[in-house]
Coordinates of C-alpha atoms and ligand atoms in Angstrom, one line a residue:
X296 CA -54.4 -69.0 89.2
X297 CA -53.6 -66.8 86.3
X298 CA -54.1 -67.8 82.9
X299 CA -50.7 -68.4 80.4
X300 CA -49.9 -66.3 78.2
X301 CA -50.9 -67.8 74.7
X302 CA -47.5 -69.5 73.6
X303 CA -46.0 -68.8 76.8
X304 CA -44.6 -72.3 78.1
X305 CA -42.6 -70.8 81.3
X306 CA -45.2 -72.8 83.6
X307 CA -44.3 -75.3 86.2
X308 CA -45.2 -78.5 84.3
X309 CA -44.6 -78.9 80.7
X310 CA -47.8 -78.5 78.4
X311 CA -49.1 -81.1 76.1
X312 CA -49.6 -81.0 72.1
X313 CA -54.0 -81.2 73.7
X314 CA -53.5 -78.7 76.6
X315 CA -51.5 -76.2 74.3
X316 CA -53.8 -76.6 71.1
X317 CA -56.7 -76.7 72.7
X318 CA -55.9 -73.1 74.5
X319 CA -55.4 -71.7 71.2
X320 CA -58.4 -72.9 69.9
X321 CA -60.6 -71.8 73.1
X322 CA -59.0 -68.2 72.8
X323 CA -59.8 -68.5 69.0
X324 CA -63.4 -69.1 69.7
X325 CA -63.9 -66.0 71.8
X326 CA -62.0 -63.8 68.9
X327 CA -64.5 -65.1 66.7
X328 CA -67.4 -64.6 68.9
X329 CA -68.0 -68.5 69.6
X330 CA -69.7 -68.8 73.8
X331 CA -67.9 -70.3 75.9
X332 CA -69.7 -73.8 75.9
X333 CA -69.2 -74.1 72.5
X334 CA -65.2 -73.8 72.7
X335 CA -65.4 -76.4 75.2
X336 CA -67.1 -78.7 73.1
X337 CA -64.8 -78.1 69.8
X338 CA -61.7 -78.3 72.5
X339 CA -62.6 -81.9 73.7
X340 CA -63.5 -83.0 69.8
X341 CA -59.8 -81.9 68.7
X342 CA -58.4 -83.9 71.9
X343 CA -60.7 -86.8 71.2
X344 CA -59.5 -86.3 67.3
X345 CA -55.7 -86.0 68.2
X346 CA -56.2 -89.6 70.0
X347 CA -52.8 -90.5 72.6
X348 CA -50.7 -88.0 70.8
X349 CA -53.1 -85.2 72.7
X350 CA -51.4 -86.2 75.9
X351 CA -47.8 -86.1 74.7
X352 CA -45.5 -83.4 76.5
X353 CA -44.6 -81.0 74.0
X354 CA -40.9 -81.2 75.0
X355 CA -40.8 -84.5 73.4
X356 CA -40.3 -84.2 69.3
X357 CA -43.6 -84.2 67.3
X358 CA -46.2 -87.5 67.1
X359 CA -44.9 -87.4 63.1
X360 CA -43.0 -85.4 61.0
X361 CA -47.1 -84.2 59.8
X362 CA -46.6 -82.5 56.8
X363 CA -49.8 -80.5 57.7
X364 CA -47.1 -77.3 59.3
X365 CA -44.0 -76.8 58.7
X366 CA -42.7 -77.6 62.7
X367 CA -45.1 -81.1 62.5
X368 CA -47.8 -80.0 64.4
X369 CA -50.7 -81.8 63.4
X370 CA -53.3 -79.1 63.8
X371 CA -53.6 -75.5 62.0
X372 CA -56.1 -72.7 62.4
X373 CA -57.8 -70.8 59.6
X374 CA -60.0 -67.7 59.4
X375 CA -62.4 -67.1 56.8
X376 CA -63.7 -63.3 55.8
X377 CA -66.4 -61.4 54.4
X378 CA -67.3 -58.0 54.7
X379 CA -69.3 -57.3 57.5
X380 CA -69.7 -60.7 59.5
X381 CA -67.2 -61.9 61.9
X382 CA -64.8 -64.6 60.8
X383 CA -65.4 -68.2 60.2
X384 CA -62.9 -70.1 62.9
X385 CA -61.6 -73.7 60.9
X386 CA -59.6 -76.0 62.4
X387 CA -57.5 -78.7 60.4
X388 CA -56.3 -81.6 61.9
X389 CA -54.4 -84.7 61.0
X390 CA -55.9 -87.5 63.8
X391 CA -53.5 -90.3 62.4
X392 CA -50.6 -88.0 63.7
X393 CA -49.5 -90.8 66.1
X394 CA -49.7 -93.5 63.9
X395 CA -46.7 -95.6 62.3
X396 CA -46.6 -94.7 58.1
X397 CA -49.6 -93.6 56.1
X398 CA -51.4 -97.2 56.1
X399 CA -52.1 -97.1 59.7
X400 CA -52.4 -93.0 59.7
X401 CA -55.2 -94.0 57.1
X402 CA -57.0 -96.5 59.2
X403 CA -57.1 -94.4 62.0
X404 CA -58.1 -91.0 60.3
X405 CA -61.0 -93.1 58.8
X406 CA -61.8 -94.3 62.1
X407 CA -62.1 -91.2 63.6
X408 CA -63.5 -89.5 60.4
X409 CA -66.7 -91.9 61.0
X410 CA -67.1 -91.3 64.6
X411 CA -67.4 -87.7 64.1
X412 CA -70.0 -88.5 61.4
X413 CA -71.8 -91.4 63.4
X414 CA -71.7 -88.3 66.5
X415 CA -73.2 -85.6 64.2
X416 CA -75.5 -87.9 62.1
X417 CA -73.6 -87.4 59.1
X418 CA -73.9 -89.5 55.6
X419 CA -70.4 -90.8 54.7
X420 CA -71.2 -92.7 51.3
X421 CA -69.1 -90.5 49.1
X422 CA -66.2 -91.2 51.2
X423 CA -66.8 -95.2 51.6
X424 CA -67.0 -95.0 47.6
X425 CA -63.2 -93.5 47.3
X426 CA -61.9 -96.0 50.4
X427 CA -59.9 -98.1 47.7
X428 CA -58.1 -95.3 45.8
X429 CA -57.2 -93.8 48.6
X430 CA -56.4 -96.3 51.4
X431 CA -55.2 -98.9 49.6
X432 CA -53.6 -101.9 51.6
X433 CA -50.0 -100.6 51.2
X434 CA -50.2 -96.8 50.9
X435 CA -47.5 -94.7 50.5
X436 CA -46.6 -91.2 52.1
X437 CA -46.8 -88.0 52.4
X438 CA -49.9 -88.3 54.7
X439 CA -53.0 -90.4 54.3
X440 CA -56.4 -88.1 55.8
X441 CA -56.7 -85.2 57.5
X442 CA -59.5 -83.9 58.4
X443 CA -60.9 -79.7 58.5
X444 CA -63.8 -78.3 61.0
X445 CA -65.8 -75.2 60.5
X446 CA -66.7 -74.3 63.8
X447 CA -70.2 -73.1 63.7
X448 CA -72.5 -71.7 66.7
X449 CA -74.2 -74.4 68.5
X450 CA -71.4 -76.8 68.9
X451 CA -71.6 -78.8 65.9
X452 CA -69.0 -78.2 62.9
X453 CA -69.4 -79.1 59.5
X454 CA -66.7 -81.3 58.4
X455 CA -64.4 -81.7 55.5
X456 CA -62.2 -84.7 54.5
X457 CA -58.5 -84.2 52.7
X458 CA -56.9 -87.6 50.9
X459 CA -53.8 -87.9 48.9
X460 CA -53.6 -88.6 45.6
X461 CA -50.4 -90.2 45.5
X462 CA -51.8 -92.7 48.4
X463 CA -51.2 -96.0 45.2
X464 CA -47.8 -93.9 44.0
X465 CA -47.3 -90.6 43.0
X466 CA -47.3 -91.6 39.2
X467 CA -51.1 -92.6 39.7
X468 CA -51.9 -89.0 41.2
X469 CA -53.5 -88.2 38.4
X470 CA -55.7 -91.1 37.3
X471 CA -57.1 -91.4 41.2
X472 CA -58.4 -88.1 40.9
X473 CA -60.0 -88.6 37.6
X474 CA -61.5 -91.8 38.7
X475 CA -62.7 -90.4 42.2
X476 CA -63.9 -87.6 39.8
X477 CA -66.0 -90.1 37.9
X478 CA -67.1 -92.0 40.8
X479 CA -68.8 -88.7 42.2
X480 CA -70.5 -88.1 39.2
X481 CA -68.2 -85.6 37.6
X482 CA -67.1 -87.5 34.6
X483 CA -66.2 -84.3 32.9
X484 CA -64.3 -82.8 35.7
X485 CA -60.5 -83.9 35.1
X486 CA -60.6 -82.6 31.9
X487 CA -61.2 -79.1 32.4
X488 CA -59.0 -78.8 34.8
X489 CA -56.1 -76.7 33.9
X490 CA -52.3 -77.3 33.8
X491 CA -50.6 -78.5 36.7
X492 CA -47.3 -79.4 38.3
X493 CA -49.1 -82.1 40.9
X494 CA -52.0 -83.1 42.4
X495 CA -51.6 -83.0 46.3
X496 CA -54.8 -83.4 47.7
X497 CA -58.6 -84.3 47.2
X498 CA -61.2 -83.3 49.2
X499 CA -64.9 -83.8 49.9
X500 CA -67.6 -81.9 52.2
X501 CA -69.2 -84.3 54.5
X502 CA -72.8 -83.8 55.8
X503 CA -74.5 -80.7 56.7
X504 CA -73.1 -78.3 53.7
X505 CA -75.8 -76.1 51.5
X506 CA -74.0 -77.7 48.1
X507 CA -71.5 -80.6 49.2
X508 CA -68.1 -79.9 47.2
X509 CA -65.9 -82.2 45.3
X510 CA -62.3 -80.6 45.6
X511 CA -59.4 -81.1 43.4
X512 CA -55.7 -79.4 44.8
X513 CA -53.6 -78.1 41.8
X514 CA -50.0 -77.5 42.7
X515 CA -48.4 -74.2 40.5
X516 CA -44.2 -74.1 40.5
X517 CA -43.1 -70.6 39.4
X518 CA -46.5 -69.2 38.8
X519 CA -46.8 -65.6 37.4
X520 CA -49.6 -63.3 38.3
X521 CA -51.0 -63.4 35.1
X522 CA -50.8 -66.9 35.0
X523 CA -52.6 -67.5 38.2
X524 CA -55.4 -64.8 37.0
X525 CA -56.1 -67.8 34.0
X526 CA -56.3 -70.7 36.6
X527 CA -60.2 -70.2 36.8
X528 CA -62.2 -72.4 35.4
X529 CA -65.4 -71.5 36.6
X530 CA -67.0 -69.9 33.5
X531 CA -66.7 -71.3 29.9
X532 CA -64.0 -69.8 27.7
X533 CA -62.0 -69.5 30.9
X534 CA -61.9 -65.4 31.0
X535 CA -58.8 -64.3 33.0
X536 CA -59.8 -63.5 36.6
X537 CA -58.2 -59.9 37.4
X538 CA -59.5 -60.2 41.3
X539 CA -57.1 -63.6 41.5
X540 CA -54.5 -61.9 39.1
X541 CA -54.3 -58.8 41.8
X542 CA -54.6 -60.9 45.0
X543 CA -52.1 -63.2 43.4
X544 CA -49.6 -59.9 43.0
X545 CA -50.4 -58.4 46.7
X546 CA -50.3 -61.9 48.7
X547 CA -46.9 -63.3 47.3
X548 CA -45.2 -59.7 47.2
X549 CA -44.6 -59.5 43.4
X550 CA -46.6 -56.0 43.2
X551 CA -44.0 -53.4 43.8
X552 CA -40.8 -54.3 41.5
X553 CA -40.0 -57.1 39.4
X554 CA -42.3 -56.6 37.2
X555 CA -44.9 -59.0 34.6
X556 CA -42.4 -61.6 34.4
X557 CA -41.9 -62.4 38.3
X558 CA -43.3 -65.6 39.6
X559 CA -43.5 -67.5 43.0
X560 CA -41.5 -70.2 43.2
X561 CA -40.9 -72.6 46.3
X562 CA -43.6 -75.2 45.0
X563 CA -46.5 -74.5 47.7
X564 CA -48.7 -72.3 45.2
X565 CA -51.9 -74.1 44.6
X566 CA -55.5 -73.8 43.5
X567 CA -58.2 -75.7 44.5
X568 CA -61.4 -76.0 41.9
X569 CA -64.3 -77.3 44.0
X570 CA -67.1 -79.2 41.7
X571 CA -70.9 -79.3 43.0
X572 CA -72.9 -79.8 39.8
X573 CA -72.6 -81.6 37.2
X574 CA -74.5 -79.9 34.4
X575 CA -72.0 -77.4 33.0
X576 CA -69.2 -79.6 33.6
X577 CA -67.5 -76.8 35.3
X578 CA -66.2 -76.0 38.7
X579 CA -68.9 -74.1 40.5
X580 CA -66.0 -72.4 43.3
X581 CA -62.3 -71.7 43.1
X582 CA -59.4 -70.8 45.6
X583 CA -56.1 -69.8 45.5
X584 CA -53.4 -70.4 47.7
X585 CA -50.3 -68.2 48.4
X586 CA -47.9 -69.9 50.5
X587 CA -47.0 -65.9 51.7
X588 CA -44.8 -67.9 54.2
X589 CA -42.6 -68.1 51.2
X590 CA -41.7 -64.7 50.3
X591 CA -41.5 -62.8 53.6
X592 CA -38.5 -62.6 55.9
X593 CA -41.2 -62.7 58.9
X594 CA -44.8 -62.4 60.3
X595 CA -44.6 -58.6 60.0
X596 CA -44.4 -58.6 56.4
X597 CA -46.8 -61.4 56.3
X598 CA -49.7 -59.3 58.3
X599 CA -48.9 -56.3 56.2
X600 CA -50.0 -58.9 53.3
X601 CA -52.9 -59.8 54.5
X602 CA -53.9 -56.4 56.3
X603 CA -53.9 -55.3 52.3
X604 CA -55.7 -58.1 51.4
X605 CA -58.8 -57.7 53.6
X606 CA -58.8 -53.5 53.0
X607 CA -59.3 -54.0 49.7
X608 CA -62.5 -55.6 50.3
X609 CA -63.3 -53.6 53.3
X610 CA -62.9 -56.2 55.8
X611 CA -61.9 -55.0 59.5
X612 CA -58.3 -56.8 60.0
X613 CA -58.5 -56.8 63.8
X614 CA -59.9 -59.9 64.1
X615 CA -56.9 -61.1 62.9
X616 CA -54.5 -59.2 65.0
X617 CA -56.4 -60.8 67.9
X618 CA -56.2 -64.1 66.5
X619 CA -52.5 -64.1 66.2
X620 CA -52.6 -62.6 69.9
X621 CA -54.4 -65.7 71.1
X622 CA -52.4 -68.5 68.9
X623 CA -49.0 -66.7 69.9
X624 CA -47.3 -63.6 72.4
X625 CA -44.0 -63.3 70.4
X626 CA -44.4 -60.6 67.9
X627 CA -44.8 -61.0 64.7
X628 CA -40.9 -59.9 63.7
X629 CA -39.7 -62.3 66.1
X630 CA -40.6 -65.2 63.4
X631 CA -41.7 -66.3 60.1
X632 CA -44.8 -69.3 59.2
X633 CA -47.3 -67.9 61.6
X634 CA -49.0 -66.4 58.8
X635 CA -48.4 -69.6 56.4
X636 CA -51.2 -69.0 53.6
X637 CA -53.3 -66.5 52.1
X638 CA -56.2 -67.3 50.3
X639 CA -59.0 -66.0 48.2
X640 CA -62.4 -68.4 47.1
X641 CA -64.6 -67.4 44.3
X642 CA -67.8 -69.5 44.5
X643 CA -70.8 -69.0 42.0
X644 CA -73.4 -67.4 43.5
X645 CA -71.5 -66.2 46.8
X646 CA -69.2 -63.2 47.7
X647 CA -65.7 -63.8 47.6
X648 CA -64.1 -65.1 50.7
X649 CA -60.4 -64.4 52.1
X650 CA -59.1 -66.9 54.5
X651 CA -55.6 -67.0 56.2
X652 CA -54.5 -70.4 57.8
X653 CA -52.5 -69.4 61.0
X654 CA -49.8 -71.9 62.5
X655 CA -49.9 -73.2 65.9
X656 CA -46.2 -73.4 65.8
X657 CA -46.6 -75.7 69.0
X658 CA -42.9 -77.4 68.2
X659 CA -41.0 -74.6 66.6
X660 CA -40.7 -71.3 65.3
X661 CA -39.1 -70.5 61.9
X662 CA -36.6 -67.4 62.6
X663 CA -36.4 -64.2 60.5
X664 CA -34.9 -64.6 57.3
X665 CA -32.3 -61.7 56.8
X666 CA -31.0 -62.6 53.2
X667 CA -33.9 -62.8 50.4
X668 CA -35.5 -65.5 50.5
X669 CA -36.5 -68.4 48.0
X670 CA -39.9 -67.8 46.8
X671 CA -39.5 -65.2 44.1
X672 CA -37.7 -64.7 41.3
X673 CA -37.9 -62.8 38.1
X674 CA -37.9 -64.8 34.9
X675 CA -36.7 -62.6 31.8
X676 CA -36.9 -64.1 28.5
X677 CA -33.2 -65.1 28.3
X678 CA -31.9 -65.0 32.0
X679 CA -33.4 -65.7 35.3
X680 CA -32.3 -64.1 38.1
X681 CA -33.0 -63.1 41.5
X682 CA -35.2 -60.6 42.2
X683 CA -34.7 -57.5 44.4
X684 CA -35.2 -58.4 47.9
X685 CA -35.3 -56.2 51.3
Ligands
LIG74 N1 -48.6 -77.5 55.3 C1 -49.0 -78.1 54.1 C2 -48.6 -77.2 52.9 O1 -48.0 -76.2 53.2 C3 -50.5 -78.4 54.0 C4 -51.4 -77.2 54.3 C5 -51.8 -76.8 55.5 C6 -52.0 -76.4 53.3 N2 -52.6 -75.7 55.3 C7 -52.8 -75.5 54.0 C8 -52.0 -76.4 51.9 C9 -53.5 -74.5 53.4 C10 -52.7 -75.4 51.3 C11 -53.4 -74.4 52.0 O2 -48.8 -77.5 51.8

């Protein structure tokens, strides 16, 4: 029998949203250097995670219209860098994906948030502290928990939780952060924060992390370069960050023309400021998000992004070539949303990270786009107006 070709659904019976996933992932592992009997392990935990909706033919629409990709599939895959090490392989997942509205999608992400910790000997007390604020009886949409694995050697991951604010109405997004904030012991948190055009997730490290991370999401609508360079608020006085400012400029495509005033638009851009003392009052670690999806009219452009990216800090890029090998065979031109973030973490103390978050696209693939597309435009003082595109 001969392997299929990643992506490749041509076989004799249809796959399922497991079988397909879970082929990804195992071809991930080996990119990143994970044996063998690891990748089988982290395969069966992301079918055990997905629950019935593992077994579902992927001819049949999506579990949920999961907001975690852009075709519904409830999984994604994410590479982190450094210089000189291989990659970090995560794997996000939403294990409610089968359930019916974000009460029961709650109930069962919980469920199976707990097994994995029960399985791995894994404290959950932060989490039980935040249940009410973010499961509440009657919660409302988009999505309720999903839940992210680093895949480590040896089989066991380290695990991270996402919840939504808006979980007791979007108009309360901000004061359930605040309060889980407080809860955690971060009293001063919320308030040195900086501006923000939503809250869409919070996030906590479970278990077996060096400094455990409390994680506010900021969400940025038309975000400049410069302006993401202030986002930081690591260090008192918040100096500009001119690393963000330039991976900002690179990642969404605003270096070449439009100039200072350009900004990313399309409502995706976030930060994420990740708290683990509570001394300074500060966030010890923060990320940026560019949704290069956004701004490219395919995956070619995209790579191009994030080859220049990881040259800059001297990070070999074909790990990632092989990773979109083993998630996909079209080519990259042939689509758009395989390459659906870019990302760059400054955390005290550590070198900075770039991680790219790489789309099954087990339901669909976004075509090209031939005619400019939304994300950028260039704000003047008087007039805004599109900016130069293709
Ligand atoms: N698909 C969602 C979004 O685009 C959630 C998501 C998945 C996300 N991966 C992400 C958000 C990485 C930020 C960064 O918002």
């Amino acid at each position: 029998m001969t392997a299929a070709r990643p992506g490749d659904r041509s076989g004799s019976s249809t796959p399922t949203l497991g079988g397909f996933t879970t082929g990804q992932l195992v071809r991930l592992c080996d990119v990143v250097g994970l044996e063998p009997a690891d990748a089988e392990i982290y395969a069966r935990v992301l079918i055990e995670a997905l629950g019935p909706s593992a077994e579902r033919p992927l001819d049949r629409p999506p579990p949920s219209e999961s907001l975690l990709s852009d075709d519904h599939t409830p999984v994604e895959f994410s590479l982190s860098f450094l210089p000189d090490a291989v990659p970090t392989l995560r794997l996000l997942l939403e294990p409610g994906c089968g359930a019916h509205g974000p009460t029961q999608s709650g109930r069962t992400g919980l469920r199976v948030v707990r097994e994995m910790a029960q399985r791995w000997d894994i404290a959950t007390g932060q989490l039980d502290e935040l249940e009410d604020l973010f499961f509440p009886a009657s919660a409302e949409g988009p999505f309720a928990l999903w839940c992210a694995l680093e895949l480590r050697p040896g089989g066991v991951p380290r695990v991270k939780v996402y919840l939504n604010p808006a979980a007791s109405g979007q108009e309360h997004s901000a004061g359930t952060v605040r309060e889980a904030m407080r809860r955690l012991g971060h009293p001063r948190a919320f308030a040195s924060l900086p501006e923000a055009d939503g809250y869409p997730y919070f996030a906590l490290d479970l278990g077996d992390w060096d400094t455990p991370r409390a994680k506010v999401y900021l969400r940025h609508d038309d975000l400049s370069a410069a302006e993401a360079g202030r986002l930081p608020r690591t260090s008192p006085g918040h100096v500009g960050c001119a690393e963000t400012e330039e991976f900002f400029r690179t990642a969404a495509g605003l270096g070449a023309g439009p100039g200072e005033n350009a900004v990313l638009g399309g409502g995706r851009t976030q930060s994420c400021h990740a708290f683990t003392e509570t001394a300074s009052g500060l966030a010890s670690g923060f990320t940026l998000y560019v949704p290069v999806r956004d701004s490219v009219g395919h995956d070619g452009e995209a790579l191009a992004r994030a080859e220049a990216v990881l040259e800059r800090r001297g990070v070999d890029t074909a790990p990632l070539l092989r990773s979109l090998e083993a998630v996909t065979s079209r080519l990259p031109q042939d689509g758009v949303g395989l390459i659906a973030y870019l990302s760059l973490t400054h955390h005290r103390g550590r070198p900075p990270r770039v991680n790219a978050y790489i789309s099954s696209e087990a339901y669909a693939v976004r075509p090209p786009v031939t005619r400019r597309p939304v994300g950028v435009t260039v704000k003047t003082s008087r007039t805004e107006c599109a900016g130069e595109w293709m």
